[in-house]
Short mmCIF file of C-alpha atoms in Angstrom, two decimals:
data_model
loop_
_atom_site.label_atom_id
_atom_site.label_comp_id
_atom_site.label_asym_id
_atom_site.label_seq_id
_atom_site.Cartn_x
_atom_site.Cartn_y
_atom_site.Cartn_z
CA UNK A 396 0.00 0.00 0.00
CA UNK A 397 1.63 3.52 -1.42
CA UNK A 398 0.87 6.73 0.82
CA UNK A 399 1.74 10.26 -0.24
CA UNK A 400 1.19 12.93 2.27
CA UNK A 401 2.08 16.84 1.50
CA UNK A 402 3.43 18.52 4.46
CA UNK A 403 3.75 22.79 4.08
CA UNK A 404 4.64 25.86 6.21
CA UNK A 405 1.62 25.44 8.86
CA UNK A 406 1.20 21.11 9.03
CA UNK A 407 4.81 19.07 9.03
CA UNK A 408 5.02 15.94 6.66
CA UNK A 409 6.53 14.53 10.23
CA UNK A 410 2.72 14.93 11.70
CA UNK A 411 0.71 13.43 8.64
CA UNK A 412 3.42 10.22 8.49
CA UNK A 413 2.49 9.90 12.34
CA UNK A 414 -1.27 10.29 11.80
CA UNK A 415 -1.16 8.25 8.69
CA UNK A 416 0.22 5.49 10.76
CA UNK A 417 -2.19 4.51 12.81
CA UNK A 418 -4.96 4.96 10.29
CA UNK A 419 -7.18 1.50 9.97
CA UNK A 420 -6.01 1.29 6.23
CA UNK A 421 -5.92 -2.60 5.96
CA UNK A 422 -3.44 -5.07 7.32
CA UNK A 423 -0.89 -4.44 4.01
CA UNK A 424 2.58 -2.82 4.43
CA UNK A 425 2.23 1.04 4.31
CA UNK A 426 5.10 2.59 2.13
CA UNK A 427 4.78 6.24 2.97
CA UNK A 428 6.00 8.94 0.86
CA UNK A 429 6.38 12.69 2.20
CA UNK A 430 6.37 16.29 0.02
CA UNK A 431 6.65 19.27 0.70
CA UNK A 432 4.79 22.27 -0.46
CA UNK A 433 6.50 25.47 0.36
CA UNK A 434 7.35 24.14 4.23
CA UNK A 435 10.63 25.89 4.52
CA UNK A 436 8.38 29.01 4.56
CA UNK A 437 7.70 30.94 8.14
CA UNK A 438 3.94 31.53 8.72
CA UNK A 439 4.15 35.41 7.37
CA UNK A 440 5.56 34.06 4.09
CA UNK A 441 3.27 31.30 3.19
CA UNK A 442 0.36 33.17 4.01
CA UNK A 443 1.10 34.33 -0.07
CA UNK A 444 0.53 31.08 -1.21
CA UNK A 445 -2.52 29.95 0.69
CA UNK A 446 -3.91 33.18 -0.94
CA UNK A 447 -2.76 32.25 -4.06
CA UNK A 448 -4.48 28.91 -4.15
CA UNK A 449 -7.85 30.26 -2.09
CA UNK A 450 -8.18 32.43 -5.31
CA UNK A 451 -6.84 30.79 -8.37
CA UNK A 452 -7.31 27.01 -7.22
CA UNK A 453 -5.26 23.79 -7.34
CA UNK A 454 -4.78 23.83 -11.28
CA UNK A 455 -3.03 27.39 -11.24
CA UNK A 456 -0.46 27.06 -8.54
CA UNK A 457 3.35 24.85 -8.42
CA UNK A 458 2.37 21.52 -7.04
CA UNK A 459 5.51 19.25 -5.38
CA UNK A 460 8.40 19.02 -8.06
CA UNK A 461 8.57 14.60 -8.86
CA UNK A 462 5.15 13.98 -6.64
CA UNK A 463 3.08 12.88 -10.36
CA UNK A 464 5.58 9.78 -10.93
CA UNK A 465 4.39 8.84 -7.10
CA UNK A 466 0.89 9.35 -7.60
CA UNK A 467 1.00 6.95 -10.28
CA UNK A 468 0.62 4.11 -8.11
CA UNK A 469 -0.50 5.60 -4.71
CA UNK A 470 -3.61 4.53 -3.35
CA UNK A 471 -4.04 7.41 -0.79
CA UNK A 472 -3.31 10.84 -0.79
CA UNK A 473 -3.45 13.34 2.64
CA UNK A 474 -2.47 17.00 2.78
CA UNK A 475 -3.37 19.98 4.43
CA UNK A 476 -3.29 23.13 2.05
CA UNK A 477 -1.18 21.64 -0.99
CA UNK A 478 -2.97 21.24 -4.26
CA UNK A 479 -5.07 18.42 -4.91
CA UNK A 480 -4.56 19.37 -9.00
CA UNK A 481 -6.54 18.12 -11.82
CA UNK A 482 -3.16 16.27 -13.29
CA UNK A 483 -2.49 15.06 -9.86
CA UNK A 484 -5.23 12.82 -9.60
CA UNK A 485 -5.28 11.81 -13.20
CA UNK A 486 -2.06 10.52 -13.30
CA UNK A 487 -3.36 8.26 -10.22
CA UNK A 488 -5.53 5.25 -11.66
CA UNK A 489 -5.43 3.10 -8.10
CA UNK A 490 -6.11 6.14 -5.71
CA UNK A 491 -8.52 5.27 -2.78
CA UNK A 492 -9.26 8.03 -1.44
CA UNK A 493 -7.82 11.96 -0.21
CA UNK A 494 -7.69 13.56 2.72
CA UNK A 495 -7.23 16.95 3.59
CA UNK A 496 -7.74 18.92 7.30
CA UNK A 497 -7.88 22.61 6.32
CA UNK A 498 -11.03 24.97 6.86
CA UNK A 499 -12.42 25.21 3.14
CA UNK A 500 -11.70 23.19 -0.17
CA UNK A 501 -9.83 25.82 -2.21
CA UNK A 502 -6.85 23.54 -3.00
CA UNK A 503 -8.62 20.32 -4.30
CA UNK A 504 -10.27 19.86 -7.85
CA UNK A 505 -13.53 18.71 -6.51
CA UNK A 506 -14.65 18.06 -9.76
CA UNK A 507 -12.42 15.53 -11.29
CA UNK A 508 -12.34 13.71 -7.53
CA UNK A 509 -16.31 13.03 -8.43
CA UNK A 510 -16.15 11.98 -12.07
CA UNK A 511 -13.19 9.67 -10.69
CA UNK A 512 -15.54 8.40 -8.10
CA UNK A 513 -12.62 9.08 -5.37
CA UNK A 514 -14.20 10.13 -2.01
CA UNK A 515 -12.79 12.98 -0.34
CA UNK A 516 -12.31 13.26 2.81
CA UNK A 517 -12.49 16.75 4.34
CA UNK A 518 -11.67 17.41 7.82
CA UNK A 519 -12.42 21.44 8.96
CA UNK A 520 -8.76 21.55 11.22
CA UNK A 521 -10.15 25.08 12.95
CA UNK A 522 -14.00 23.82 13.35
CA UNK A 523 -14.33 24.63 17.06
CA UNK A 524 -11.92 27.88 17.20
CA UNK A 525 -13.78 29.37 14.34
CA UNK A 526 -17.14 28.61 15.85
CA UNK A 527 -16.10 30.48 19.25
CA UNK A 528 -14.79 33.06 17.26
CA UNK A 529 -17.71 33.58 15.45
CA UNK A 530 -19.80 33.63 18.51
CA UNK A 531 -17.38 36.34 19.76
CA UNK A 532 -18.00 38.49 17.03
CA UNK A 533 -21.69 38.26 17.16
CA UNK A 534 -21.14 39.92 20.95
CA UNK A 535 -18.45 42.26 20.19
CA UNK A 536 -19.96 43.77 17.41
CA UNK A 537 -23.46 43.69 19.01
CA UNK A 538 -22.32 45.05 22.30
CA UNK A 539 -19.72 47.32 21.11
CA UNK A 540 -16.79 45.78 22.57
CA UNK A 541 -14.39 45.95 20.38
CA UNK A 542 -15.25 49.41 19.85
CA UNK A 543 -15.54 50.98 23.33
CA UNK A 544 -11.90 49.19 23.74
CA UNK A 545 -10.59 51.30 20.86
CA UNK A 546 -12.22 54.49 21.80
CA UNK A 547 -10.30 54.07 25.81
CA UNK A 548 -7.05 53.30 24.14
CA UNK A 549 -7.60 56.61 22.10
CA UNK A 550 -8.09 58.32 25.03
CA UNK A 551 -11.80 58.61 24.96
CA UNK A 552 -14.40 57.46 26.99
CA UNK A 553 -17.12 56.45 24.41
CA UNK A 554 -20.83 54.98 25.98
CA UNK A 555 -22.92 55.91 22.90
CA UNK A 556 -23.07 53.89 20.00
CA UNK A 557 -24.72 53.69 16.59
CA UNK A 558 -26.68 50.65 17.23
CA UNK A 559 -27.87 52.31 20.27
CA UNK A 560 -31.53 52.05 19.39
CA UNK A 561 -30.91 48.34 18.94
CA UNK A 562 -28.85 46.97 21.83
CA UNK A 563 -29.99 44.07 23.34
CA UNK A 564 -28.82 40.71 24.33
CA UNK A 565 -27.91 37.25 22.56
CA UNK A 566 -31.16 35.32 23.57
CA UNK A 567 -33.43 37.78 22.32
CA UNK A 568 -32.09 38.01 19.06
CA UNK A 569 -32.50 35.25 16.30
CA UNK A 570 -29.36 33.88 14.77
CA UNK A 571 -29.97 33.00 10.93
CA UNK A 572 -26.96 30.46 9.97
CA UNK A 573 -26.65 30.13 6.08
CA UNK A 574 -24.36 26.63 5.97
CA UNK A 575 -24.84 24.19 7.80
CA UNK A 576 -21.88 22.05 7.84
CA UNK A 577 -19.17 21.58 10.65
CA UNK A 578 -18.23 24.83 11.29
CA UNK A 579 -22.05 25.74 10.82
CA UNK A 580 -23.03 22.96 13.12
CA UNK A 581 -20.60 23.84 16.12
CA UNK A 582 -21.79 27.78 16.35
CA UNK A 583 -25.96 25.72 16.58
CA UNK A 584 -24.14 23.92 19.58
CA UNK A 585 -22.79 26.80 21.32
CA UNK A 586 -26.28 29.09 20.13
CA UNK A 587 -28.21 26.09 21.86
CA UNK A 588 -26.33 25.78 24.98
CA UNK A 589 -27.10 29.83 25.44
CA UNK A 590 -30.87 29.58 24.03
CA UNK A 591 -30.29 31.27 21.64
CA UNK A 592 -33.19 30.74 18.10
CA UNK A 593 -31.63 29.58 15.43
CA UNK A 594 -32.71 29.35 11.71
CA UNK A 595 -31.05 27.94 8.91
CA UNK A 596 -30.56 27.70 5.59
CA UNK A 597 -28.82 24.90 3.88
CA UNK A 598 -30.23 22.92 0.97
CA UNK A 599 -27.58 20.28 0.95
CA UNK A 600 -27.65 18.85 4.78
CA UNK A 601 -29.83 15.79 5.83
CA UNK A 602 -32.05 17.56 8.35
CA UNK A 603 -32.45 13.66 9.80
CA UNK A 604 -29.02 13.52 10.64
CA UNK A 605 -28.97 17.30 12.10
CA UNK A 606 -31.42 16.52 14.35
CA UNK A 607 -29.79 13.17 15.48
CA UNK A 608 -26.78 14.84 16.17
CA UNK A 609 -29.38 16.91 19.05
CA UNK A 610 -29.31 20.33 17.81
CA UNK A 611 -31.99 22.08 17.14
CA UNK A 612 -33.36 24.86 14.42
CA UNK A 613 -35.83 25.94 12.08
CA UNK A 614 -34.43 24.95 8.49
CA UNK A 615 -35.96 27.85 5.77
CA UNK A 616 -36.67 27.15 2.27
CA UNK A 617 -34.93 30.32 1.13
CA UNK A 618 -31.91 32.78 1.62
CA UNK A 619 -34.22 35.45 1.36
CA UNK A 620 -36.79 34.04 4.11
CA UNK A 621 -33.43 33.85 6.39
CA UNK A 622 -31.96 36.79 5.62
CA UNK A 623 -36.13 38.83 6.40
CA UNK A 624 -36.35 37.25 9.49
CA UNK A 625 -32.77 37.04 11.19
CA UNK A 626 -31.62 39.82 13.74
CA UNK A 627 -27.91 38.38 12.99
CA UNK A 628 -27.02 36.57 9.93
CA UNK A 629 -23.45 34.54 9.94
CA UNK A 630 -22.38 32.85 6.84
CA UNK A 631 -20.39 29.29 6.85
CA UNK A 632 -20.07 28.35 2.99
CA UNK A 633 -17.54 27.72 0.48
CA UNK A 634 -16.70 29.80 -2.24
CA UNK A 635 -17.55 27.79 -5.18
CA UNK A 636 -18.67 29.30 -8.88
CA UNK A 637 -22.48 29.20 -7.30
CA UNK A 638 -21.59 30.84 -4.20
CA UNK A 639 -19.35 33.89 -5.11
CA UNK A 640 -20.96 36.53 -4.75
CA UNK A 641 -24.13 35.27 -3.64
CA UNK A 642 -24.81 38.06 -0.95
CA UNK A 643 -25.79 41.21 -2.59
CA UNK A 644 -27.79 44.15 -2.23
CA UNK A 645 -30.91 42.31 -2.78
CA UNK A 646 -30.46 40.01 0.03
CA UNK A 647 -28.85 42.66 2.09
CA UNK A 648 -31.84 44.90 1.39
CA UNK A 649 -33.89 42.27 3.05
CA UNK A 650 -31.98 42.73 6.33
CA UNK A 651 -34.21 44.29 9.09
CA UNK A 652 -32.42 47.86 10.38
CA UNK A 653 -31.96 46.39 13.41
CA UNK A 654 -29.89 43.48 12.12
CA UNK A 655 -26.14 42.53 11.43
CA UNK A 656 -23.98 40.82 9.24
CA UNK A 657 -21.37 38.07 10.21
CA UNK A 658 -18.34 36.44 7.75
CA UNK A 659 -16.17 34.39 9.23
CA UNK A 660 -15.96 32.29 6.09
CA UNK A 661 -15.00 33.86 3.04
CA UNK A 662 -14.76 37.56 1.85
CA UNK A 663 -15.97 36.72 -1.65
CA UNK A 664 -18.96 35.00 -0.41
CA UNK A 665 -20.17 38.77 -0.28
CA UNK A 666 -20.47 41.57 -3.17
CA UNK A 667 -18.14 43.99 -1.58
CA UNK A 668 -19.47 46.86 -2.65
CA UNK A 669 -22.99 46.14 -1.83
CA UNK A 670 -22.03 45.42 1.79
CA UNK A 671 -20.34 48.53 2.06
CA UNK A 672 -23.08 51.01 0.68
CA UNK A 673 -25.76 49.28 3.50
CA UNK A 674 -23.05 50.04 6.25
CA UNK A 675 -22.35 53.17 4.76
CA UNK A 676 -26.09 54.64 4.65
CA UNK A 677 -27.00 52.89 8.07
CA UNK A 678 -29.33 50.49 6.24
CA UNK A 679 -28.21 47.51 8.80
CA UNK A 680 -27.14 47.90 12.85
CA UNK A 681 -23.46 46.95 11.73
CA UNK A 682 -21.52 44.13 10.33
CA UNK A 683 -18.71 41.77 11.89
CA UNK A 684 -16.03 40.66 9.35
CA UNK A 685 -12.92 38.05 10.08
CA UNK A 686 -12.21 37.96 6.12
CA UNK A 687 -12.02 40.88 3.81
CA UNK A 688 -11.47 41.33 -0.24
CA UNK A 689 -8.06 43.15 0.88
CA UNK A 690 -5.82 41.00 3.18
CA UNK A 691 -4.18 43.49 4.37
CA UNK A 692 -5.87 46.52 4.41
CA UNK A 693 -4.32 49.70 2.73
CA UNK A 694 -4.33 52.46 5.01
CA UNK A 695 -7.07 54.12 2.76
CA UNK A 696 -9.53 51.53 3.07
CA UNK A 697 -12.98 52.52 3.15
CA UNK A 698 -13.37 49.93 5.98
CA UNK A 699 -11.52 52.01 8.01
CA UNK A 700 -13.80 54.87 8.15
CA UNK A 701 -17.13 52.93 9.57
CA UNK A 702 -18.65 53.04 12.43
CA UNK A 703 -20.26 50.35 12.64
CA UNK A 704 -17.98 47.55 11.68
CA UNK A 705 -16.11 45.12 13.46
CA UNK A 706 -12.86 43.89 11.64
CA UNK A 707 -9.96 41.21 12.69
CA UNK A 708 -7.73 40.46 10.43
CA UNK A 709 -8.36 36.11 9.35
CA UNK A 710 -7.63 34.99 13.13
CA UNK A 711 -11.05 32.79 13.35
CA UNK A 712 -9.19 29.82 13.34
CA UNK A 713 -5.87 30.61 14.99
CA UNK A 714 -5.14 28.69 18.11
CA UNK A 715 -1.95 26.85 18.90
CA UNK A 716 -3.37 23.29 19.07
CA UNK A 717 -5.90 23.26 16.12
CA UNK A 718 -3.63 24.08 13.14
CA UNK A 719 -0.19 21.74 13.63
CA UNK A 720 -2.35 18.94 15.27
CA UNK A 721 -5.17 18.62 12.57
CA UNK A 722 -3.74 15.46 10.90
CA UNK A 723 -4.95 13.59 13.90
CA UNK A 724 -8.51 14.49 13.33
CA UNK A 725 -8.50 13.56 10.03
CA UNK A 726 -7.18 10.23 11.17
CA UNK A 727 -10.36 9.91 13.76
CA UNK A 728 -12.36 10.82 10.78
CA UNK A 729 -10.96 8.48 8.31
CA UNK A 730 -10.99 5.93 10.78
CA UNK A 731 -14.47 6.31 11.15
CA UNK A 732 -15.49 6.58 7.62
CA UNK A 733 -13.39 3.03 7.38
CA UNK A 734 -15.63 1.49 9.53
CA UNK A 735 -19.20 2.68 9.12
CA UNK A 736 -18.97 3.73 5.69
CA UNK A 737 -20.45 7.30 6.91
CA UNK A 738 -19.29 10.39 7.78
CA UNK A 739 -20.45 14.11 8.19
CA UNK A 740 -17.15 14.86 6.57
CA UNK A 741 -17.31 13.39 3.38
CA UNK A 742 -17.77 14.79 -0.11
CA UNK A 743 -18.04 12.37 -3.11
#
């Protein structure tokens, strides 16, 4: 049995070879073979590449110099954010399965894995710290937080607000969720533990399994149903061809005054422009935003300027633990997939 694993700047080959390892594969020999994909990087200077292949895909960037003659005969394939190319898995007639343990699916040809029949295994590294982070910025933006901080450390002692009129707390407002996968499904768990109604839309989950799992929501039929009814909306999809873009004025239009906007996901999830003019002109309470169009800002960003926004700059999944040891889960989840033939993390 041939395994290639891709280590980079953020997950060592050294971790995947140890996770691989005691993955339930089968009883044969496991011949493991490592790349590398830009690891001799620091954190600062790979953060290029990851942008790179978030916005041009697996096909566009430099994949592993010698990994195709591998793939020829591998049978799996794990990696955290190295392309998953269209050659890639062409070149590999006997491949099993792949693996990756990253937050979205950017750097794998999803397509060709389908028409090839070759599950994917996809394992969201930063599911919990992005869910926590995301309920943070529901509070910090709807209690000002992050703003009265700013206004003390600029020497000013600010108790008036522009969502004054609005202000209220978590449980009496009602979360709309658009996504409901992992990530989506950890920020219901954390909403239900505090109360909190929840609605969601999400056309692709098995409301039968939701429900098993014990959380609990109203699923809507349409975007525009959640995005009427919602006091805070927070988005947890992929960017894909069908979902770029998909927020615009015409949803955002829908939005009740009183209401706010949450991306922890992706920046181009959301027509920039459109978001901007409804901050601009006070048509929404305010917006929270861990992802923007710019990363970083220029100085002259119109982002700057608002009042009502609350901006971090891509942290949502950045603890010390979830990152570097995110092989591991993938191993619990291909390990599980092995043996029931199931998973929630699965995409064929």
């Amino acid at each position: 049995m041939k395994i290639v694993v891709i280590g980079d700047a953020l997950v060592s080959s050294r971790t995947l070879i140890e996770a691989v390892q005691v993955m339930n594969l089968g009883e044969e020999e496991k011949e493991i073979i490592a790349y590398e994909w830009y690891s001799d990087l620091t954190k600062d200077e790979f953060q290029e590449h990851i942008l790179d292949i978030e916005r041009n895909g697996p096909d566009n960037v430099i994949i592993p110099k010698g990994i195709l003659l591998d793939l020829k005969d591998a049978d799996y394939l794990f990696c955290h954010y190295a392309p998953v190319s269209s050659e890639m898995i062409q070149v590999a007639p006997k491949l099993k399965m792949v693996g990756t343990c990253r937050g979205g699916l950017e750097n794998v040809n999803i397509k060709i894995l389908r028409e090839k029949s070759i599950p994917l295994i996809h394992v969201i590294r930063n599911a919990d710290p992005v869910a926590d982070f995301t309920l943070g910025l529901m509070l910090a933006e709807t209690r000002n937080i992050a703003r009265a901080h700013c206004a003390i450390k600029n020497g000013k002692w600010e108790k008036s607000f522009s969502n004054d009129s609005y202000k209220t707390i978590l449980t009496n407002q009602t979360v709309g969720v658009v996504g409901a996968g992992y990530i989506g499904k950890q920020l219901i768990k954390r909403l239900n533990g505090l109360n909190v109604p929840v609605l969601v839309f999400d056309p692709f989950v098995n409301q039968d399994n939701f429900r098993r799992l014990g959380l609990v929501a109203s699923f809507v039929d349409s975007l525009e149903q959640l995005f009427k009814e919602s006091d805070i909306v927070s988005l947890h999809m992929r960017v894909t061809p069908d979902t770029k873009h998909i927020i615009n004025k015409d949803l955002l239009n829908l939005m009740k005054p009183s209401s706010y906007l949450i991306n922890s996901a992706r920046a181009d999830l959301i027509v920039e422009s459109d978001l901007l003019d409804i901050l601009q002109r006070k048509g929404i309470a305010g917006a929270a935003l861990d992802v923007n169009w710019t990363e970083p800002l220029m100085s002259d960003s119109p982002w700057l300027s608002l009042t009502n926004v609350t901006l971090t700059p891509h942290i949502a999944g950045d603890t010390i633990d979830a990152i570097p040891k995110s092989p591991f889960l993938l191993k619990d989840v291909v390990n599980e997939y092995l043996k029931t033939g199931y998973s929630d993390m699965i995409i064929k």
